[in-house]
Coordinates of C-alpha atoms in Angstrom, one line a residue:
X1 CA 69.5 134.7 76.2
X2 CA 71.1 131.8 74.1
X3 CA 70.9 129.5 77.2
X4 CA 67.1 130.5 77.7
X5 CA 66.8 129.5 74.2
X6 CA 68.4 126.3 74.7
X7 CA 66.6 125.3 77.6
X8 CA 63.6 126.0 75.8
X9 CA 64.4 124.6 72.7
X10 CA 65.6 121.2 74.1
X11 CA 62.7 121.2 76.0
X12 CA 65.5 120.7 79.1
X13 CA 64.0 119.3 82.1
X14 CA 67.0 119.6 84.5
X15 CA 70.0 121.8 84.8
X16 CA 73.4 120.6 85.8
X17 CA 75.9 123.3 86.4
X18 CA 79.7 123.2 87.3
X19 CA 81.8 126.2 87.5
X20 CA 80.8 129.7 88.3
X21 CA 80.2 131.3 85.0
X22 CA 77.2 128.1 84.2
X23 CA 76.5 128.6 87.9
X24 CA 75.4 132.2 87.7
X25 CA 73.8 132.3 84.7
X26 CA 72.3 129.1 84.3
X27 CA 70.5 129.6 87.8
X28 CA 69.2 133.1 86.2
X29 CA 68.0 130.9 83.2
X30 CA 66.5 128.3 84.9
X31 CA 64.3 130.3 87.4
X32 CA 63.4 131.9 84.0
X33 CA 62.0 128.8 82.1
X34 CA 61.2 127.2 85.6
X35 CA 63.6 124.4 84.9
X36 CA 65.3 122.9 88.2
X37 CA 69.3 123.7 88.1
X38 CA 71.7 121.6 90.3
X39 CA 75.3 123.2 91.2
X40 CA 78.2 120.7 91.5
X41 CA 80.9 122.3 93.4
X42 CA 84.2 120.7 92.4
X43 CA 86.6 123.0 94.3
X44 CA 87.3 125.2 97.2
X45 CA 89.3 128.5 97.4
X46 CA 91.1 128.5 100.9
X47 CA 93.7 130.4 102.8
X48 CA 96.8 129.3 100.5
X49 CA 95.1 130.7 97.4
X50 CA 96.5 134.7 97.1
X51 CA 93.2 136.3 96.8
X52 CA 90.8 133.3 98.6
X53 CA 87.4 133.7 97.7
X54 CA 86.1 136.4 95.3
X55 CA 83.7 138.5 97.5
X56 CA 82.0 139.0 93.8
X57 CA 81.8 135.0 93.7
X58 CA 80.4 134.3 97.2
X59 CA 77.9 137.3 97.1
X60 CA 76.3 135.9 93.9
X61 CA 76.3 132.5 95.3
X62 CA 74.4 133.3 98.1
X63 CA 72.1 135.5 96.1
X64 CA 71.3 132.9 93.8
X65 CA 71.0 130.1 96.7
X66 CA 67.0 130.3 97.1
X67 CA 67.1 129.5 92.9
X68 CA 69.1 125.8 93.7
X69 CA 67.3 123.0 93.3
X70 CA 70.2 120.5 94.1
X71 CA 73.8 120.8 95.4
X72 CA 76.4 118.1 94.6
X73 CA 79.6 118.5 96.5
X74 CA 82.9 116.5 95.4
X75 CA 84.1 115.4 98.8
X76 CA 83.2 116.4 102.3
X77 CA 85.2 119.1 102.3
X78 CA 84.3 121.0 99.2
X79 CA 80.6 120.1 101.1
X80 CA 81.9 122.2 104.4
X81 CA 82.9 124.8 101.3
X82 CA 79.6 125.0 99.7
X83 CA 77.8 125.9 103.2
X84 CA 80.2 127.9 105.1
X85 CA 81.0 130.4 101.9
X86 CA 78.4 129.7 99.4
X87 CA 75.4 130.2 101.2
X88 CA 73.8 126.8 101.3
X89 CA 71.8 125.0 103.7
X90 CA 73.7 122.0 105.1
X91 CA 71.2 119.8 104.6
X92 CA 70.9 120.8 101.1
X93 CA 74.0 119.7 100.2
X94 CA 74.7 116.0 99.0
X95 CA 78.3 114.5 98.8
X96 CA 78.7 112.3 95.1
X97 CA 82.4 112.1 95.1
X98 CA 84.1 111.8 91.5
X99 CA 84.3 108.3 89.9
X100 CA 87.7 106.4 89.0
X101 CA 88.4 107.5 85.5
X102 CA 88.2 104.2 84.0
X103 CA 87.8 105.4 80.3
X104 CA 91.3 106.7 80.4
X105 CA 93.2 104.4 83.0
X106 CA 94.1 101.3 82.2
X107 CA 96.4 98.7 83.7
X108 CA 100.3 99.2 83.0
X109 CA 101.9 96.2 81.1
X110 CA 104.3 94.9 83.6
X111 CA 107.4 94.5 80.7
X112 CA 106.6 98.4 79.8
X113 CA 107.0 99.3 83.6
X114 CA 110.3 96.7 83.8
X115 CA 111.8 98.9 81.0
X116 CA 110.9 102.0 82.2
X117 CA 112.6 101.2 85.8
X118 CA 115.6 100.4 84.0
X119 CA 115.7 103.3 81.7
X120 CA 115.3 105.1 85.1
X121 CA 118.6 103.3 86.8
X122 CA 116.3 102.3 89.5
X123 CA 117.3 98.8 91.1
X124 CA 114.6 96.1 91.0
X125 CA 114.7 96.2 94.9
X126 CA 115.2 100.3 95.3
X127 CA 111.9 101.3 97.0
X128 CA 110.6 104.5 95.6
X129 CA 108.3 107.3 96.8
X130 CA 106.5 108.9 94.1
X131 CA 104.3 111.9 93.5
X132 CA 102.2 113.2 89.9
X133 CA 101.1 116.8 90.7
X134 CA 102.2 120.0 89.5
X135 CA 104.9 121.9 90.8
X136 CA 102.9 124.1 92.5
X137 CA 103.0 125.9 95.7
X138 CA 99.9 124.5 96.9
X139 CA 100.4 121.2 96.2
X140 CA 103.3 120.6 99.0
X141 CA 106.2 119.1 96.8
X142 CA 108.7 121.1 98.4
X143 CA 107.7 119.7 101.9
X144 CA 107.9 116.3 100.2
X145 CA 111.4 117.0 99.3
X146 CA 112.3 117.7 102.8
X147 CA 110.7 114.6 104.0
X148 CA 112.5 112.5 101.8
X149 CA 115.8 113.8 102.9
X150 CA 114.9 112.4 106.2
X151 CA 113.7 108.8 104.7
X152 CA 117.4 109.0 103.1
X153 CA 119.2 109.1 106.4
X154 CA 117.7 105.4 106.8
X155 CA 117.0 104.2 103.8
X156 CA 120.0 105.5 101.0
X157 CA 118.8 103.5 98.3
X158 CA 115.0 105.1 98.3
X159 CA 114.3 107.3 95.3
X160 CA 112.1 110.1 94.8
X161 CA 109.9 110.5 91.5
X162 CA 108.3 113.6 90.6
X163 CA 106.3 113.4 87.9
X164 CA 104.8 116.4 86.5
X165 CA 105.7 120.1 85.5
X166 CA 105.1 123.4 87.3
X167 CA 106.8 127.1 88.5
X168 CA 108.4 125.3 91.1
X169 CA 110.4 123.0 89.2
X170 CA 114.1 125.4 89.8
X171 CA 113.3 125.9 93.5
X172 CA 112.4 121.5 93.6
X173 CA 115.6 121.3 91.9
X174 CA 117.9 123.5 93.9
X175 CA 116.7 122.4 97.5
X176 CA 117.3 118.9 96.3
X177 CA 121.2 119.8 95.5
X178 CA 121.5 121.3 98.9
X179 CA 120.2 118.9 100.7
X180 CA 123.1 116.3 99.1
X181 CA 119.9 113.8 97.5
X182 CA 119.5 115.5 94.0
X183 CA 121.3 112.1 92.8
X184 CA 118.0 110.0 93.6
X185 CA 115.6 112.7 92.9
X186 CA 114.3 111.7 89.1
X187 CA 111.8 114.6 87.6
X188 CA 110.1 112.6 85.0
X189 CA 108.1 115.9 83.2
X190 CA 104.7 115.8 82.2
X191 CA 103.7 111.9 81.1
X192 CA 100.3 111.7 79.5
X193 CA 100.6 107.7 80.1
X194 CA 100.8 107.8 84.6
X195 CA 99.9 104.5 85.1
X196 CA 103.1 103.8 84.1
X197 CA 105.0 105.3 86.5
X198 CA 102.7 104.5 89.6
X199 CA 102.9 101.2 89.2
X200 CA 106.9 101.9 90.0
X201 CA 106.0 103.6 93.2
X202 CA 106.7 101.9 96.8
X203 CA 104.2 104.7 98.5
X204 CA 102.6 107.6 96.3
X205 CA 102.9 111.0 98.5
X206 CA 100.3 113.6 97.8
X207 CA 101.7 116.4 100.2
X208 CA 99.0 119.2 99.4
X209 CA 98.2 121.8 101.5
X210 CA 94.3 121.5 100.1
X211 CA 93.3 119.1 97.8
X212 CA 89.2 119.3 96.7
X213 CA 89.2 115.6 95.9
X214 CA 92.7 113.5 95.4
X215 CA 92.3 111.9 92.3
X216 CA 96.1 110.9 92.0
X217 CA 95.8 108.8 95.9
X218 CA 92.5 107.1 94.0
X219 CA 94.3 106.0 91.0
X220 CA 97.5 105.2 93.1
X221 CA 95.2 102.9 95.3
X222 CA 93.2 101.6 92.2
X223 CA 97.2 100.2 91.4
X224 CA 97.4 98.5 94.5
X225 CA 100.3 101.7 95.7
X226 CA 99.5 102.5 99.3
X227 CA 99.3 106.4 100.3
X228 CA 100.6 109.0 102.4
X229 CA 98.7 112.2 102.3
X230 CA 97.9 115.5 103.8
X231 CA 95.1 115.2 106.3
X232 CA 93.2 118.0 104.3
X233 CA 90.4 118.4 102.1
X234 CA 88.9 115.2 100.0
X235 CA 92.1 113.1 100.8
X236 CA 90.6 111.9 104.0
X237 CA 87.7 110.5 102.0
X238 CA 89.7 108.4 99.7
X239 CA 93.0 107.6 102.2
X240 CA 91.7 105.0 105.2
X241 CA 94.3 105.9 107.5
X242 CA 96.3 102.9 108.9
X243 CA 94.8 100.5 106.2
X244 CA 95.0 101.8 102.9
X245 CA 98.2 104.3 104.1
X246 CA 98.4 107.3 106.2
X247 CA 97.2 110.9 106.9
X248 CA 99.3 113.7 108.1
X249 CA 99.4 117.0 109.3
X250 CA 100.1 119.2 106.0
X251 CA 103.4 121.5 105.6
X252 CA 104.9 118.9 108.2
X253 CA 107.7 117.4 106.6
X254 CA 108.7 115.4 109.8
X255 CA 105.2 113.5 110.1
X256 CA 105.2 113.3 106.2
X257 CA 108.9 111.6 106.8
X258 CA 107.7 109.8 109.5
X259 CA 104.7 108.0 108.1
X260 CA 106.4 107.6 104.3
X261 CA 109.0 105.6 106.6
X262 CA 106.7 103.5 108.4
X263 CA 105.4 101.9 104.6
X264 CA 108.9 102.0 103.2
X265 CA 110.2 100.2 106.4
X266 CA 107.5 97.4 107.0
X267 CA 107.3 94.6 104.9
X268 CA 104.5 93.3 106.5
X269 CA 102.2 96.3 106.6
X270 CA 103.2 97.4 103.1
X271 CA 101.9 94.2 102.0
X272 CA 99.0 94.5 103.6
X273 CA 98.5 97.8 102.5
X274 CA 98.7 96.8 99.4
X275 CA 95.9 94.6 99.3
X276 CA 93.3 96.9 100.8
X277 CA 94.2 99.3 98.2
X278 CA 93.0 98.2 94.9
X279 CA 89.0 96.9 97.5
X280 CA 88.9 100.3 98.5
X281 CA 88.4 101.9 95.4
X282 CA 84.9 100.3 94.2
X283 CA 82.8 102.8 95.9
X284 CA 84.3 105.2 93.4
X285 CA 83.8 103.2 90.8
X286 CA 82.0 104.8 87.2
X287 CA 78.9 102.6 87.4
X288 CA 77.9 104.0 91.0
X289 CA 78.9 107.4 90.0
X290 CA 76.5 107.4 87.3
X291 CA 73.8 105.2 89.4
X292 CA 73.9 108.4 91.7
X293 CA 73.8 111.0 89.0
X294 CA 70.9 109.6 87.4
X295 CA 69.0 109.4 91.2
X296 CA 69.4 113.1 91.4
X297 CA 68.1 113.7 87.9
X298 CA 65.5 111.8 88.2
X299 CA 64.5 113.2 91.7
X300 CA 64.5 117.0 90.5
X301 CA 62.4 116.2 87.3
X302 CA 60.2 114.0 89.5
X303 CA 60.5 110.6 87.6
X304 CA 60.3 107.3 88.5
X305 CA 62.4 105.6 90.9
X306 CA 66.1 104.7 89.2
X307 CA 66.9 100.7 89.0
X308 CA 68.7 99.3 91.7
X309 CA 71.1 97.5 89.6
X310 CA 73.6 100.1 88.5
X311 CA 74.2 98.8 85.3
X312 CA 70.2 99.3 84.4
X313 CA 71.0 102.6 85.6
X314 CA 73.4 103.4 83.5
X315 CA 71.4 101.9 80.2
X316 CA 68.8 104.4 81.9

């Protein structure tokens, strides 16, 4: 009832809805006060998740589907999501993949990532494979950790850098020790300031066994860091495989070894991969994001046309 009045009040002439909670009810308050609601669908429950799906979640979903004006889907993935479990048409559904976070990412300062190398012990000339997630079961780290035992075995002086916190951390800890490489394994914590440690990376690993979107291989790219992910999920849309780094099987520590090696190991290619990097990352820039956004608005409340310059857009 307060969001009826709010619509009303406001005199709302779209709905944007994200999450299930503003899903369900907003789509109830919108057919209410006739006002077009959009769902963006940010995420996507699959088989590694203990419970999956709610069957309370998708049955409301697909209730509420014939109330949808819009779908927005994060990456093509969370798009295969939205269809195969909540009920939506295929066509329906429009992929408007999150935007670099430029408003809280800015360039590391070169002396500040010198000094925190050093503080690290890492040699100016020690390549190091690097990973910001949480310690989570889903997102792979312990599969990393087997992976970089291999890359050891030919490259001793690599490093691995976790950065982040999570349930896993004891487990990360102990398998490193038995393994014999817990004396280049650095966990950094939980750093509010990434950037900084990123731009120490050789290769950023994102190892997850699903992964919505991938923000961490966008802002890892954005710095110029070539990738090695999981072939699963959004990743695919951000990681051009052979240019910008590599796609691999997840829970595969071999082909996660094998590919981490193959940038670690080639001068030539890392260099190259390198430079695509940092060009690959403007279709996900903020100004085309919001170009986008302001399409589909527009379109549902039946305005005019947007601007094709993005930056009128925006000002929009």
């Amino acid at each position: 009832l307060k969001l009826i009045r709010i619509i009303r009040d406001s005199r709302a002439d779209v709905l944007h809805l994200t999450d299930f909670g503003a899903d369900t009810w907003g789509r109830l308050a919108g057919a209410i006060t006739r006002t077009p609601a959009m769902v963006q669908v940010i995420t996507h429950h699959g088989q590694s998740q203990p419970r999956g799906y709610p069957w309370q979640a998708a049955l409301a979903n697909r209730l509420l589907a014939p109330l949808t004006s819009r779908v927005l889907a994060i990456s093509s993935s969370v798009k295969d999501f939205a269809v195969d479990h909540m009920g939506f048409e295929r066509d329906a559904v429009e992929v408007l993949h999150y935007p670099m976070p430029e408003y809280s990412f800015s360039d590391p300062d070169p002396s500040d990532c010198d000094e925190l190398r050093r503080s690290l012990g890492i040699a100016d000339k020690d390549p190091v494979i690097g990973a910001v997630t949480r310690f989570h079961e889903v997102k792979g780290i312990h599969h990393l950790v087997e992976a970089y035992a291999i890359v050891r075995k030919t490259h001793p002086d690599a490093w691995l850098l976790l950065v982040g916190k999570g349930p896993q951390e004891a487990r990360l800890r102990a398998r490193a020790e038995e393994l014999g490489v817990s004396d280049r394994v650095v966990f950094a914590g939980f750093q509010r300031a990434v950037e900084r440690f990123e731009a120490l990376f050789t290769v950023s690993a994102v190892p997850s066994l699903e992964e919505g979107f991938g923000l961490v291989a966008l802002e890892s790219l954005r710095l110029g860091v070539p990738v090695v992910a999981s072939d699963v999920g959004g990743l695919p849309d951000i990681v051009e495989h052979g240019k910008t780094g590599f796609l691999v099987p997840p829970a595969n520590p071999e082909a996660l070894a094998d590919a981490l090696l193959q940038v670690v190991g080639d001068p030539a290619l890392h260099a190259s991969m390198r430079a695509a990097a940092p060009v690959s990352t403007a279709r996900f820039s903020l100004d085309e994001y919001a170009h986008q956004l302001i399409r589909v608005y527009r379109e549902m409340a039946q305005l005019a046309p947007v601007p094709e310059v993005a930056g009128m857009a925006v000002s929009a």
